[in-house]
Amino acid sequence: MNTPDGRVTAPNGVISIEPIGRTVRATLGGETVVDTADGIRLLEKDHEPVYYFPLADIPAHFLRPSQTHTVCPRKGQADYFDLVVGDAVISDAVWTYPEHYDDALDLAGYGSIYWDRMDAWYEDGRQITAPSHA
């Protein structure tokens, strides 16, 4: 179900996504790990908003596939990546849902990054401390 403001709700009714509407950038060890104007905010009942980014906007040379996989009862199986930035290796810092349940949203091609594992986050060039709710 789509709304005029760009929100899309999953058939399961508990997850929706919407455009963030701002450029989001995250840094680690002085390197930009993601910089995108195409991020989405995932809204899930009983959870804080979570930002997801096109995987194409996270430089591939920072991503190393992890052996970790988890299952979300609302979205499907998550696959993880370690972030390798210089000498730093942040285990399981990025996750994605390459396949989804029939009643969930298709998040293939998007990944999320644990907020507290980055050095800094910015929206439209201004440093922020948490994902915005709107």
Tab-separated table of C-alpha atoms in Angstrom:
chain	number	residue	atom	x	y	z
A	1	MET	CA	0.000	0.000	0.000
A	2	ASN	CA	1.461	3.377	-1.069
A	3	THR	CA	0.608	6.786	0.372
A	4	PRO	CA	1.016	10.223	-1.253
A	5	ASP	CA	4.026	10.994	0.984
A	6	GLY	CA	5.985	8.031	-0.417
A	7	ARG	CA	5.369	5.608	2.451
A	8	VAL	CA	4.963	1.976	1.464
A	9	THR	CA	3.439	-0.482	3.935
A	10	ALA	CA	4.056	-4.231	3.802
A	11	PRO	CA	1.151	-6.635	3.392
A	12	ASN	CA	1.906	-7.868	6.935
A	13	GLY	CA	0.903	-4.377	8.126
A	14	VAL	CA	3.705	-4.018	10.678
A	15	ILE	CA	6.505	-2.616	8.512
A	16	SER	CA	6.604	0.407	6.265
A	17	ILE	CA	9.307	2.375	4.509
A	18	GLU	CA	9.559	5.969	3.434
A	19	PRO	CA	12.239	8.124	1.862
A	20	ILE	CA	14.521	9.834	4.383
A	21	GLY	CA	14.412	12.966	2.256
A	22	ARG	CA	17.899	14.123	3.227
A	23	THR	CA	21.455	13.208	2.319
A	24	VAL	CA	22.853	10.847	4.956
A	25	ARG	CA	26.550	10.242	5.516
A	26	ALA	CA	28.373	8.072	8.071
A	27	THR	CA	32.088	8.026	8.809
A	28	LEU	CA	34.448	5.578	10.446
A	29	GLY	CA	38.160	6.122	10.954
A	30	GLY	CA	38.065	9.252	8.824
A	31	GLU	CA	36.510	7.406	5.869
A	32	THR	CA	33.021	7.895	4.477
A	33	VAL	CA	31.237	4.549	4.776
A	34	VAL	CA	27.957	5.693	3.244
A	35	ASP	CA	26.902	8.901	1.519
A	36	THR	CA	23.496	8.855	-0.111
A	37	ALA	CA	20.406	10.892	-0.894
A	38	ASP	CA	18.517	7.664	-1.605
A	39	GLY	CA	18.192	6.220	1.889
A	40	ILE	CA	14.943	4.938	3.307
A	41	ARG	CA	13.579	4.912	6.842
A	42	LEU	CA	12.147	1.573	7.949
A	43	LEU	CA	9.308	1.908	10.440
A	44	GLU	CA	8.424	-1.248	12.322
A	45	LYS	CA	5.858	-1.533	15.088
A	46	ASP	CA	7.471	-1.508	18.529
A	47	HIS	CA	10.882	-0.402	17.141
A	48	GLU	CA	12.734	2.846	16.645
A	49	PRO	CA	13.176	3.927	12.995
A	50	VAL	CA	16.101	2.315	11.171
A	51	TYR	CA	17.883	3.782	8.157
A	52	TYR	CA	18.568	1.563	5.134
A	53	PHE	CA	20.841	2.577	2.271
A	54	PRO	CA	21.331	1.354	-1.282
A	55	LEU	CA	24.181	-1.155	-1.067
A	56	ALA	CA	25.630	0.568	-4.127
A	57	ASP	CA	26.166	3.652	-1.913
A	58	ILE	CA	28.325	1.735	0.574
A	59	PRO	CA	31.752	1.306	-1.085
A	60	ALA	CA	32.186	-2.416	-1.804
A	61	HIS	CA	35.833	-2.379	-0.713
A	62	PHE	CA	34.640	-1.721	2.871
A	63	LEU	CA	32.311	-4.762	2.894
A	64	ARG	CA	33.431	-8.286	3.708
A	65	PRO	CA	30.757	-11.012	3.845
A	66	SER	CA	30.276	-12.418	7.326
A	67	GLN	CA	29.207	-15.906	8.306
A	68	THR	CA	26.422	-14.429	10.442
A	69	HIS	CA	22.793	-14.877	9.446
A	70	THR	CA	19.728	-14.133	11.541
A	71	VAL	CA	16.010	-14.450	10.941
A	72	CYS	CA	13.495	-11.691	11.509
A	73	PRO	CA	9.955	-13.053	11.807
A	74	ARG	CA	8.672	-9.971	9.961
A	75	LYS	CA	11.254	-9.516	7.191
A	76	GLY	CA	13.136	-12.766	6.507
A	77	GLN	CA	16.754	-13.892	6.717
A	78	ALA	CA	19.369	-11.206	7.249
A	79	ASP	CA	22.872	-11.615	5.870
A	80	TYR	CA	25.699	-9.647	7.479
A	81	PHE	CA	28.892	-7.919	6.391
A	82	ASP	CA	31.918	-6.859	8.376
A	83	LEU	CA	33.089	-3.302	7.736
A	84	VAL	CA	36.807	-3.158	6.999
A	85	VAL	CA	38.110	0.399	7.131
A	86	GLY	CA	41.874	0.753	7.317
A	87	ASP	CA	43.051	-1.434	10.182
A	88	ALA	CA	39.598	-1.492	11.797
A	89	VAL	CA	37.303	-4.481	11.353
A	90	ILE	CA	33.789	-3.951	12.680
A	91	SER	CA	32.179	-7.386	12.792
A	92	ASP	CA	28.630	-7.754	11.503
A	93	ALA	CA	28.179	-3.987	11.192
A	94	VAL	CA	25.991	-4.099	8.071
A	95	TRP	CA	22.990	-6.280	7.375
A	96	THR	CA	20.702	-6.809	4.435
A	97	TYR	CA	17.669	-8.888	3.501
A	98	PRO	CA	18.468	-10.305	0.050
A	99	GLU	CA	15.194	-12.263	0.079
A	100	HIS	CA	12.005	-11.499	1.927
A	101	TYR	CA	8.886	-13.174	3.179
A	102	ASP	CA	5.885	-13.008	0.863
A	103	ASP	CA	4.055	-10.604	3.176
A	104	ALA	CA	7.104	-8.368	3.806
A	105	LEU	CA	8.684	-5.525	1.860
A	106	ASP	CA	11.472	-6.195	-0.614
A	107	LEU	CA	14.627	-4.697	0.917
A	108	ALA	CA	17.005	-6.449	-1.487
A	109	GLY	CA	19.625	-3.990	-2.619
A	110	TYR	CA	19.490	-2.107	0.695
A	111	GLY	CA	21.576	-2.501	3.813
A	112	SER	CA	21.543	-1.015	7.263
A	113	ILE	CA	24.470	-0.086	9.490
A	114	TYR	CA	24.526	-0.311	13.268
A	115	TRP	CA	24.291	3.284	14.400
A	116	ASP	CA	26.638	2.996	17.368
A	117	ARG	CA	29.452	1.384	15.396
A	118	MET	CA	30.152	4.491	13.316
A	119	ASP	CA	32.206	7.472	14.469
A	120	ALA	CA	29.722	10.076	13.201
A	121	TRP	CA	26.462	10.487	11.279
A	122	TYR	CA	25.300	13.496	9.268
A	123	GLU	CA	22.059	14.593	7.619
A	124	ASP	CA	22.453	17.287	4.973
A	125	GLY	CA	25.925	18.025	6.388
A	126	ARG	CA	24.764	18.514	10.000
A	127	GLN	CA	25.956	16.005	12.598
A	128	ILE	CA	23.140	14.030	14.216
A	129	THR	CA	23.009	11.600	17.144
A	130	ALA	CA	20.080	9.372	16.106
A	131	PRO	CA	17.924	8.621	13.052
A	132	SER	CA	15.216	11.215	12.597
A	133	HIS	CA	11.598	10.204	13.047
A	134	ALA	CA	10.412	12.446	10.234
